[in-house]
PDB file of C-alpha atoms in Angstrom:
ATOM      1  CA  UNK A   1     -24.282  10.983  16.493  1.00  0.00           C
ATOM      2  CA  UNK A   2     -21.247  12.644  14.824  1.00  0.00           C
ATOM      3  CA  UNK A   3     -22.688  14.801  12.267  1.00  0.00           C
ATOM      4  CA  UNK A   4     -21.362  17.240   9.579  1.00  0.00           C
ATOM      5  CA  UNK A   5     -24.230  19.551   7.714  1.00  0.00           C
ATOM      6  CA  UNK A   6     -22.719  22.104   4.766  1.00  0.00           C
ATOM      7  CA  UNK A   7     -24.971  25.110   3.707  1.00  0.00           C
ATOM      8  CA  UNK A   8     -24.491  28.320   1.945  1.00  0.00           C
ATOM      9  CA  UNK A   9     -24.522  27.264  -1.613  1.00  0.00           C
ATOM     10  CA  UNK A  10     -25.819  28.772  -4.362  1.00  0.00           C
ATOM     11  CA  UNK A  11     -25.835  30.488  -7.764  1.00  0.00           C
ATOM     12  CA  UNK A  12     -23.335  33.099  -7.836  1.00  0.00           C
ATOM     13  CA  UNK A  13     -21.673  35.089 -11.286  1.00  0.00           C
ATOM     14  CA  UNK A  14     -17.882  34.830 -11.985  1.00  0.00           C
ATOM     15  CA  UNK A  15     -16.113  37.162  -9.863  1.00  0.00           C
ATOM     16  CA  UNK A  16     -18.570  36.930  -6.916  1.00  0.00           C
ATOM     17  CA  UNK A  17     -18.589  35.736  -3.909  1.00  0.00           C
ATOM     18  CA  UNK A  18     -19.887  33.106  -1.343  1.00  0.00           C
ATOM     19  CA  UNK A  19     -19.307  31.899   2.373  1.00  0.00           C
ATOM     20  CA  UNK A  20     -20.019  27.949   3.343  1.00  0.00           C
ATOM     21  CA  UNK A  21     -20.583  26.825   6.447  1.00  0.00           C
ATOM     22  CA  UNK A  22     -20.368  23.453   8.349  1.00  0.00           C
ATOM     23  CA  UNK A  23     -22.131  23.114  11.364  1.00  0.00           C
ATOM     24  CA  UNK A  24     -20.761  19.643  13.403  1.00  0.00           C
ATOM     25  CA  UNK A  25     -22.117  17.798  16.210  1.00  0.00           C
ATOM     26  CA  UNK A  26     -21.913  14.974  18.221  1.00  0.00           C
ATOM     27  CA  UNK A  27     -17.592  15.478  18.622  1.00  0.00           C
ATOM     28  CA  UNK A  28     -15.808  18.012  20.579  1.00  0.00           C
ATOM     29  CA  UNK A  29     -15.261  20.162  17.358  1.00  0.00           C
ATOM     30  CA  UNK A  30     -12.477  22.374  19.305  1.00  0.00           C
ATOM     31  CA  UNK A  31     -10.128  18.966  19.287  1.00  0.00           C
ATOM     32  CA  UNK A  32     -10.033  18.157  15.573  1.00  0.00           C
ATOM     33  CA  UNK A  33      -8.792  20.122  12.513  1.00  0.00           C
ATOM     34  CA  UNK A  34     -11.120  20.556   9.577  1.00  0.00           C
ATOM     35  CA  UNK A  35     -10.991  20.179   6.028  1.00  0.00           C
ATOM     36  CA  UNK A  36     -13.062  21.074   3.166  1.00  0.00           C
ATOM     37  CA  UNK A  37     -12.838  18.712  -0.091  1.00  0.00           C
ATOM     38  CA  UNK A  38     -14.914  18.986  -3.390  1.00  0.00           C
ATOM     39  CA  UNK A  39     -16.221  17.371  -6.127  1.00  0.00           C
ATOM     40  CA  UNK A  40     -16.729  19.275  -9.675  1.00  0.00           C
ATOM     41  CA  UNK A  41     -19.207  17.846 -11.966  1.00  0.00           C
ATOM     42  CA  UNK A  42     -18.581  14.102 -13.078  1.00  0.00           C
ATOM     43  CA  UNK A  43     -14.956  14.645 -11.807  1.00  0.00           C
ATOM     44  CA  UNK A  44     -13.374  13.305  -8.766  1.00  0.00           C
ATOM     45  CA  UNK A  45     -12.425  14.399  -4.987  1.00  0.00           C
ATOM     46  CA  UNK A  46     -10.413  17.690  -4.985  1.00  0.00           C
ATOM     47  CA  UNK A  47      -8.736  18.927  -1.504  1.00  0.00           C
ATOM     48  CA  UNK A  48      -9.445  22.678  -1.157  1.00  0.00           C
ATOM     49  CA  UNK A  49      -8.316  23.795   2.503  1.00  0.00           C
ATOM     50  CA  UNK A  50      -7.152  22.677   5.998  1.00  0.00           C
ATOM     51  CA  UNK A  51      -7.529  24.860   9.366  1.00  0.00           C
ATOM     52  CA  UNK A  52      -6.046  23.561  12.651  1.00  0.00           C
ATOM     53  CA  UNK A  53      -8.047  23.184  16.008  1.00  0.00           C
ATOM     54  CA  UNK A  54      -7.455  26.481  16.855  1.00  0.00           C
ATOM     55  CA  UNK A  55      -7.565  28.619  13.521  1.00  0.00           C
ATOM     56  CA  UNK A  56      -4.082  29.852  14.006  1.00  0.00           C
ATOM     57  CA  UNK A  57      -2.794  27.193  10.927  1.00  0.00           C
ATOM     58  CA  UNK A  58      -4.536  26.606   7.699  1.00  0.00           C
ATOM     59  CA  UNK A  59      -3.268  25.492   3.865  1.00  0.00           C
ATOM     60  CA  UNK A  60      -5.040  25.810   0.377  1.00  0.00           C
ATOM     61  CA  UNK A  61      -4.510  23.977  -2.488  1.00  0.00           C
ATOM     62  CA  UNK A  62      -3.035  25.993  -4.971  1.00  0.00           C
ATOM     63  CA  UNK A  63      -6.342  26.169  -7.292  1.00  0.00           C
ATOM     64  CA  UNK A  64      -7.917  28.455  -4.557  1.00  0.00           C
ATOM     65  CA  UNK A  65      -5.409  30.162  -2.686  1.00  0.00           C
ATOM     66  CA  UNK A  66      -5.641  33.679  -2.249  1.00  0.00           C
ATOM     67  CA  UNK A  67      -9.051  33.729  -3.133  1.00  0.00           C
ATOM     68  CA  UNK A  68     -10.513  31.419  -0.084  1.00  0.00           C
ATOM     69  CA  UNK A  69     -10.395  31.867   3.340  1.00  0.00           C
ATOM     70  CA  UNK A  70     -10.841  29.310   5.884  1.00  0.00           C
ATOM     71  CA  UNK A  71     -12.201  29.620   8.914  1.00  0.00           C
ATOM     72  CA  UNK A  72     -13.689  28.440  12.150  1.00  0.00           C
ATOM     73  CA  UNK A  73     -15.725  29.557  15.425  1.00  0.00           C
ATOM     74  CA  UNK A  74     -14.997  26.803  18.192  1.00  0.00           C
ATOM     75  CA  UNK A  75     -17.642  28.422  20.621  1.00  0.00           C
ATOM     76  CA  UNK A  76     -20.252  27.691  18.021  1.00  0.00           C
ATOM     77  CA  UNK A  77     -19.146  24.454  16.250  1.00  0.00           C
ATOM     78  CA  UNK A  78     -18.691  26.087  13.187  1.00  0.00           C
ATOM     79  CA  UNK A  79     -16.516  25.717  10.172  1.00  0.00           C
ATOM     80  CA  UNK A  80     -16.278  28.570   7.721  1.00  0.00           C
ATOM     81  CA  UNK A  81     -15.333  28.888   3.970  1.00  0.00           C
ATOM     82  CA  UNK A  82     -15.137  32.208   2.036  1.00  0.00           C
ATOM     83  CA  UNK A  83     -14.663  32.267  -1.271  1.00  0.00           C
ATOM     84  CA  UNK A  84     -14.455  35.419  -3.510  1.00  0.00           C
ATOM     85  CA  UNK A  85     -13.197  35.898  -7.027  1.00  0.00           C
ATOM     86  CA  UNK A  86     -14.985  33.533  -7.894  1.00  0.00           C
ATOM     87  CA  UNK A  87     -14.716  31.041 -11.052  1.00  0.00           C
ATOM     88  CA  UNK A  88     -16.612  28.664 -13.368  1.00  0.00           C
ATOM     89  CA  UNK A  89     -14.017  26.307 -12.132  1.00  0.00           C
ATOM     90  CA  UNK A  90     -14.921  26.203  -8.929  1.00  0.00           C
ATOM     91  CA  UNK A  91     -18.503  25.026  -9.864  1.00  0.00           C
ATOM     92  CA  UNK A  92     -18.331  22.163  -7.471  1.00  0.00           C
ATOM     93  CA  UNK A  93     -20.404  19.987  -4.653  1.00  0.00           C
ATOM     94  CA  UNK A  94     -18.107  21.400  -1.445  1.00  0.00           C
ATOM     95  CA  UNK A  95     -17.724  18.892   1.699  1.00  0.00           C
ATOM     96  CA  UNK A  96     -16.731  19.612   5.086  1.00  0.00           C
ATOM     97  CA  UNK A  97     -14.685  16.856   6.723  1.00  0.00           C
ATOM     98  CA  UNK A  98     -13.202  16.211  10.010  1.00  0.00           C
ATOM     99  CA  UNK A  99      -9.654  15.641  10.356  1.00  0.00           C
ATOM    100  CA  UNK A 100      -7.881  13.380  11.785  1.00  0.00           C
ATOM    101  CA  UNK A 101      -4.057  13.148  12.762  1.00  0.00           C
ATOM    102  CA  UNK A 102      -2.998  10.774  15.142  1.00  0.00           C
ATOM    103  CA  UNK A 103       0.315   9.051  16.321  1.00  0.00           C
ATOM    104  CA  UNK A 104      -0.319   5.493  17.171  1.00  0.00           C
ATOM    105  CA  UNK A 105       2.709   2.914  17.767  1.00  0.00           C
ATOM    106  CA  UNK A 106       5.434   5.748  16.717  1.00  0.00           C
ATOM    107  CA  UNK A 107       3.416   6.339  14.063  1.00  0.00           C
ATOM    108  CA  UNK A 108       1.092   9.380  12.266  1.00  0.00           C
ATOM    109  CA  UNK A 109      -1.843   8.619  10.647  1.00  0.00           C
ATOM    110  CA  UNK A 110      -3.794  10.926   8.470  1.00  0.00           C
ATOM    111  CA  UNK A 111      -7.272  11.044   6.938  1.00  0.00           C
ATOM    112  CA  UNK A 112     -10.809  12.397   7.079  1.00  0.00           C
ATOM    113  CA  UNK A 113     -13.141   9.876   9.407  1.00  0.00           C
ATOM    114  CA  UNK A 114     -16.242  12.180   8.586  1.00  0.00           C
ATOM    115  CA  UNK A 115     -17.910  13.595   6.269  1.00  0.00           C
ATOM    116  CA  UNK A 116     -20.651  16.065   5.417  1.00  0.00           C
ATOM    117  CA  UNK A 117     -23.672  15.839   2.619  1.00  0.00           C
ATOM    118  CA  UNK A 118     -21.801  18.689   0.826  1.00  0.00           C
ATOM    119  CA  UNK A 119     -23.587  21.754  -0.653  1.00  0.00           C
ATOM    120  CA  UNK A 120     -23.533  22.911  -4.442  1.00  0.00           C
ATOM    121  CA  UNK A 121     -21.475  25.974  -5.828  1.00  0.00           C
ATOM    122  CA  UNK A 122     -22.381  26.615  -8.964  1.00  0.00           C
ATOM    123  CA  UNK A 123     -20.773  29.878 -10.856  1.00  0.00           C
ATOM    124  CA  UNK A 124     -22.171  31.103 -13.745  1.00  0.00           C
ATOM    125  CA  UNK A 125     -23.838  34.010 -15.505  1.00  0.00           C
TER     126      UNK A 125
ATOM    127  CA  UNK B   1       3.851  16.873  -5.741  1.00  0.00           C
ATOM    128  CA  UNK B   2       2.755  13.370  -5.296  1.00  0.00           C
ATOM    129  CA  UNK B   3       0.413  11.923  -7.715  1.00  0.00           C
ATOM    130  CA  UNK B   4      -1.754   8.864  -7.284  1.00  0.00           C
ATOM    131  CA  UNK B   5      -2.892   6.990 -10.392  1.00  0.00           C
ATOM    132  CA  UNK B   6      -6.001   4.216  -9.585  1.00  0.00           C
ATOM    133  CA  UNK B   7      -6.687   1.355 -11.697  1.00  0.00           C
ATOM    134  CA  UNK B   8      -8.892   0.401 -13.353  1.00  0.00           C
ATOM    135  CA  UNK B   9     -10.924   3.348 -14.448  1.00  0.00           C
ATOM    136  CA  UNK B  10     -13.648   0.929 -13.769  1.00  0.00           C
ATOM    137  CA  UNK B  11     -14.229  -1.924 -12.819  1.00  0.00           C
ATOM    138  CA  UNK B  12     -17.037  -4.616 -13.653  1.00  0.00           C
ATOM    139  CA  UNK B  13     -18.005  -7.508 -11.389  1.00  0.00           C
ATOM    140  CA  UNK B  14     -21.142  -9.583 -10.282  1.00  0.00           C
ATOM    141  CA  UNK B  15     -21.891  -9.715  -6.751  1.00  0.00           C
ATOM    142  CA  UNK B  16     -19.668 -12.582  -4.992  1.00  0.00           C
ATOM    143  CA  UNK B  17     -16.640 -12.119  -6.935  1.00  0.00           C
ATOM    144  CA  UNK B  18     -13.593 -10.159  -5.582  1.00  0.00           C
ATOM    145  CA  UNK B  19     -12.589  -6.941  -6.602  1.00  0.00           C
ATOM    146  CA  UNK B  20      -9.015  -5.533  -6.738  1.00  0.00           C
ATOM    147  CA  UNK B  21      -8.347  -2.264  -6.953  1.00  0.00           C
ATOM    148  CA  UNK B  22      -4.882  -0.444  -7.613  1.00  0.00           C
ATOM    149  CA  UNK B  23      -3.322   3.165  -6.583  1.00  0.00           C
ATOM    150  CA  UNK B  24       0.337   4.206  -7.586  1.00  0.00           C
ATOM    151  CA  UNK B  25       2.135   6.886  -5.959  1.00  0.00           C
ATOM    152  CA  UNK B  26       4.295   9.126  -8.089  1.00  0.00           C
ATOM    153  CA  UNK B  27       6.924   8.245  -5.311  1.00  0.00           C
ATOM    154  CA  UNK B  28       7.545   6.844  -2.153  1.00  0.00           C
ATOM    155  CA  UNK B  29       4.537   7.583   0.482  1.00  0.00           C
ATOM    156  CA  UNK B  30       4.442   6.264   4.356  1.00  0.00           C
ATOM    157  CA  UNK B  31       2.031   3.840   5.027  1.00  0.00           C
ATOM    158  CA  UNK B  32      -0.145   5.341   8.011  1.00  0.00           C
ATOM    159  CA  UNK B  33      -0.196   8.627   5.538  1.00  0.00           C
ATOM    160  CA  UNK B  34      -2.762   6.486   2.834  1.00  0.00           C
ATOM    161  CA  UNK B  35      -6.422   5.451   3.041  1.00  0.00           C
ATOM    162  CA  UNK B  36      -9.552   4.626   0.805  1.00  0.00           C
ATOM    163  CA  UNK B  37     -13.035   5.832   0.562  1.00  0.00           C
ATOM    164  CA  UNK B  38     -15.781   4.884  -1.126  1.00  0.00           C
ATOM    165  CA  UNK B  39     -18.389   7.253  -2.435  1.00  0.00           C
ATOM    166  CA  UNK B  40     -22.038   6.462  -3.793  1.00  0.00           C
ATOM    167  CA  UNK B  41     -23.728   9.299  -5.267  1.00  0.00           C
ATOM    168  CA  UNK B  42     -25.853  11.589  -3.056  1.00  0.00           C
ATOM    169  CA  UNK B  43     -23.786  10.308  -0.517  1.00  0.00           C
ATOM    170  CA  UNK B  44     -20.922  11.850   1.853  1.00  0.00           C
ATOM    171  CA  UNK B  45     -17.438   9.657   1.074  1.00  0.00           C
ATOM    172  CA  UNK B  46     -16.881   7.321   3.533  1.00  0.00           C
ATOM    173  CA  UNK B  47     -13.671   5.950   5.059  1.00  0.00           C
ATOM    174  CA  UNK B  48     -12.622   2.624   4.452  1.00  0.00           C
ATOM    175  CA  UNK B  49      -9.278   2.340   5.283  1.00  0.00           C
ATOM    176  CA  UNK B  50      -6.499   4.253   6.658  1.00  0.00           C
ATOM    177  CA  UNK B  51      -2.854   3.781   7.202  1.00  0.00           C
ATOM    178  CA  UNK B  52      -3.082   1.142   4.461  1.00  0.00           C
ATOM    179  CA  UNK B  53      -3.890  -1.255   5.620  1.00  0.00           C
ATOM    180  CA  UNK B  54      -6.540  -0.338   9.248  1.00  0.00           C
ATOM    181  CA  UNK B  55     -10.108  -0.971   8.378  1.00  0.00           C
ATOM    182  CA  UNK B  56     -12.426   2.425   9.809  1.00  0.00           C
ATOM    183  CA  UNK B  57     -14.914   1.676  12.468  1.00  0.00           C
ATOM    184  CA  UNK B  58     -17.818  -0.417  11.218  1.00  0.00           C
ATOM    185  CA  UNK B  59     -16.000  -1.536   7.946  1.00  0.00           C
ATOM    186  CA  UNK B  60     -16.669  -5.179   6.977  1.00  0.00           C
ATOM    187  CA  UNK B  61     -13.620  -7.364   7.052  1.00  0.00           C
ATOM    188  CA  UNK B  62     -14.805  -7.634   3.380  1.00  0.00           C
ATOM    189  CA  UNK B  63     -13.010  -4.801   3.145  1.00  0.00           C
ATOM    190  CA  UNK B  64      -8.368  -4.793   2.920  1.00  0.00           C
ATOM    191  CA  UNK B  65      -6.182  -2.129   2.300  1.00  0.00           C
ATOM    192  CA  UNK B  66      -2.388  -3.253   1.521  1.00  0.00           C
ATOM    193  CA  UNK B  67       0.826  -2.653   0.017  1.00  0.00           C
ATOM    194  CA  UNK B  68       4.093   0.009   0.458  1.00  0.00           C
ATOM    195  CA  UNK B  69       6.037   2.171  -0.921  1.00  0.00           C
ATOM    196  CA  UNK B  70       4.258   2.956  -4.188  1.00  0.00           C
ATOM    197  CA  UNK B  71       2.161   0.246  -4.731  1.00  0.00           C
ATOM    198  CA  UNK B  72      -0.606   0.101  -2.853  1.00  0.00           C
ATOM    199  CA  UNK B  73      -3.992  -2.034  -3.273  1.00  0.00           C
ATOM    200  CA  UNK B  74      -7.741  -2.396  -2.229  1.00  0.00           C
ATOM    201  CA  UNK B  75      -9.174  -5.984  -1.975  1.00  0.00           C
ATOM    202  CA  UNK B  76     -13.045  -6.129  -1.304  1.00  0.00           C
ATOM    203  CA  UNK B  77     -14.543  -9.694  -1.103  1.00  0.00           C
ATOM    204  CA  UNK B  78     -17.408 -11.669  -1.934  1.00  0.00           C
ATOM    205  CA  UNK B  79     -19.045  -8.509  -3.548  1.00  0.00           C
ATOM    206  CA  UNK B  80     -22.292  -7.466  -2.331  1.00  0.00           C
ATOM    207  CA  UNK B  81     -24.827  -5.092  -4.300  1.00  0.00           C
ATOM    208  CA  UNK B  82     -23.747  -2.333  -1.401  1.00  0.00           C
ATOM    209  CA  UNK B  83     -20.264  -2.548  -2.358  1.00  0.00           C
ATOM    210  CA  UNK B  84     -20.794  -0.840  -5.711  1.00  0.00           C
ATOM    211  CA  UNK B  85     -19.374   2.335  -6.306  1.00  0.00           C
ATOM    212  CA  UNK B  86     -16.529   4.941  -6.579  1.00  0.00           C
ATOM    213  CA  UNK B  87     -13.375   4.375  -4.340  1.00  0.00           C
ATOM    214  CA  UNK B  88     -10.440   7.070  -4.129  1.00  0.00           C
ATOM    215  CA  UNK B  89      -7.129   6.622  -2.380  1.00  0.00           C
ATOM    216  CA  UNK B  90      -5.640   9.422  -0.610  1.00  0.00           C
ATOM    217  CA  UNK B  91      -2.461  10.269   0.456  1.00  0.00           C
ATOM    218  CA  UNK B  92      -1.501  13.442   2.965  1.00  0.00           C
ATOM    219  CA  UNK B  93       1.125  15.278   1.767  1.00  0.00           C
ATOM    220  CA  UNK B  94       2.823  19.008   2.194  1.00  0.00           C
ATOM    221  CA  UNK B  95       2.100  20.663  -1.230  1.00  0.00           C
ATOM    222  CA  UNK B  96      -0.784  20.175  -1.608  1.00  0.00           C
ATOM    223  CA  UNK B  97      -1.985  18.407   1.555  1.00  0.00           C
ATOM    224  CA  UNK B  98      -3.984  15.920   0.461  1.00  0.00           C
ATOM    225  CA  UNK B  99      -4.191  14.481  -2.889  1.00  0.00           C
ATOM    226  CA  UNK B 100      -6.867  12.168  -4.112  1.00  0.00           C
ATOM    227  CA  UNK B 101      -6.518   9.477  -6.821  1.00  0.00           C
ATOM    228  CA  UNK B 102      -8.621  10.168 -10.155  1.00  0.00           C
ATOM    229  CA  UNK B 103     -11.055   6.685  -8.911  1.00  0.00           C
ATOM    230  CA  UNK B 104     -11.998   3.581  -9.524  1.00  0.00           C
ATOM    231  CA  UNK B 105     -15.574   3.028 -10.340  1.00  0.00           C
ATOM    232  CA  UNK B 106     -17.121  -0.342  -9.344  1.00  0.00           C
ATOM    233  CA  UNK B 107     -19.920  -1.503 -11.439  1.00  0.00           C
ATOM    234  CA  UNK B 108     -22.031  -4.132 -11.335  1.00  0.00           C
ATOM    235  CA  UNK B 109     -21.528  -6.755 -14.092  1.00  0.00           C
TER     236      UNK B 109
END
């Protein structure tokens, strides 16, 4: 079974800091890029960061960048988020997703086929 | 930036009716770059639809994306009580790299 499972969330003050992880199974995790998505509080889907299958390519969305880091560990079917300077904003339920990007009939096709639980951030003091 | 605006906010319908439900791109997208997903609460979102109009394995046939260009459209059929929650459209971009629309919750009526 193709499985996603998010941990590492927490309580954490403004200005801290916090690393996610997303531990997948059930796929070759080496042959798909990774995303991570969230969802603040009665508010809709967000897109927070991107990392290609090998780590060498990744993107932020501008809410986050330069304060997360994305990251990943192929040996150990791991996908890594670090976040620091942290923000009441950022309160949020954080999902890993896998991504997919395939060209079918002279076409590319994007989107995220699975999905983790997601774990809570929650910054406050 | 592309921005997707879903309608309605939400949506009310008994089960067996047939839902509609709208996205509209800020501009032009491509096609295979949209899908939908639908996402009940303590739940992961789930893929529905991608390239527009390609139903994700194990989606009901309930279940249509269309449309082009801007306009682009999410037709579920003969409602069941499952069916019954948010749906997003997505579109993959450059800056940022995804963007979601705001939703449209289903409700039953």
């Amino acid at each position: 079974e193709v499985q996603l499972v998010e941990s590492g969330g927490g309580l954490v003050q403004p200005g801290g800091s916090l690393r996610l992880s997303c531990a997948a199974s059930g796929f070759t995790f080496s042959s798909f890029a990774m995303t991570w998505v969230r969802q603040a509080p009665g508010k809709g889907l967000e897109w927070v960061a991107y990392i290609s299958t090998g780590g060498s390519d990744f993107d932020y969305a501008d809410s986050v960048k330069g304060r997360f880091t994305i990251s990943r560990d192929n040996a150990k079917n791991s996908l890594f988020l670090q976040m620091d300077s942290l923000r009441a904003e950022d309160t949020a339920l954080y999902f890993c997703a896998k991504h997919r990007g395939d060209y079918l009939n002279e076409n590319y096709y994007y989107y995220m086929d699975v999905w983790g639980k997601g774990t809570t951030v929650t910054v406050s003091s | 930036e592309i921005v997707l605006t879903q309608s309605p906010g939400t949506l009310s319908l008994s089960p067996g009716e047939t839902a509609t439900l709208s996205c509209r791109a800020s501009q032009s997208v491509i096609s295979s770059y949209l899908a939908w997903y639908q996402h009940k609460p303590g739940q992961p979102p789930r893929l529905l639809i991608y390239g527009a109009s390609t139903r994700a394995t194990g989606i009901a046939d309930r279940f249509r994306g269309s449309g082009s260009g801007t306009d682009f459209a999410l037709t579920i059929s003969r409602l069941e009580p499952e069916d019954y929650a948010v749906y997003y459209c997505q579109v993959f971009g450059s800056s940022p790299l995804y963007t979601f629309g705001q939703g449209t919750k289903l409700e039953i009526k």
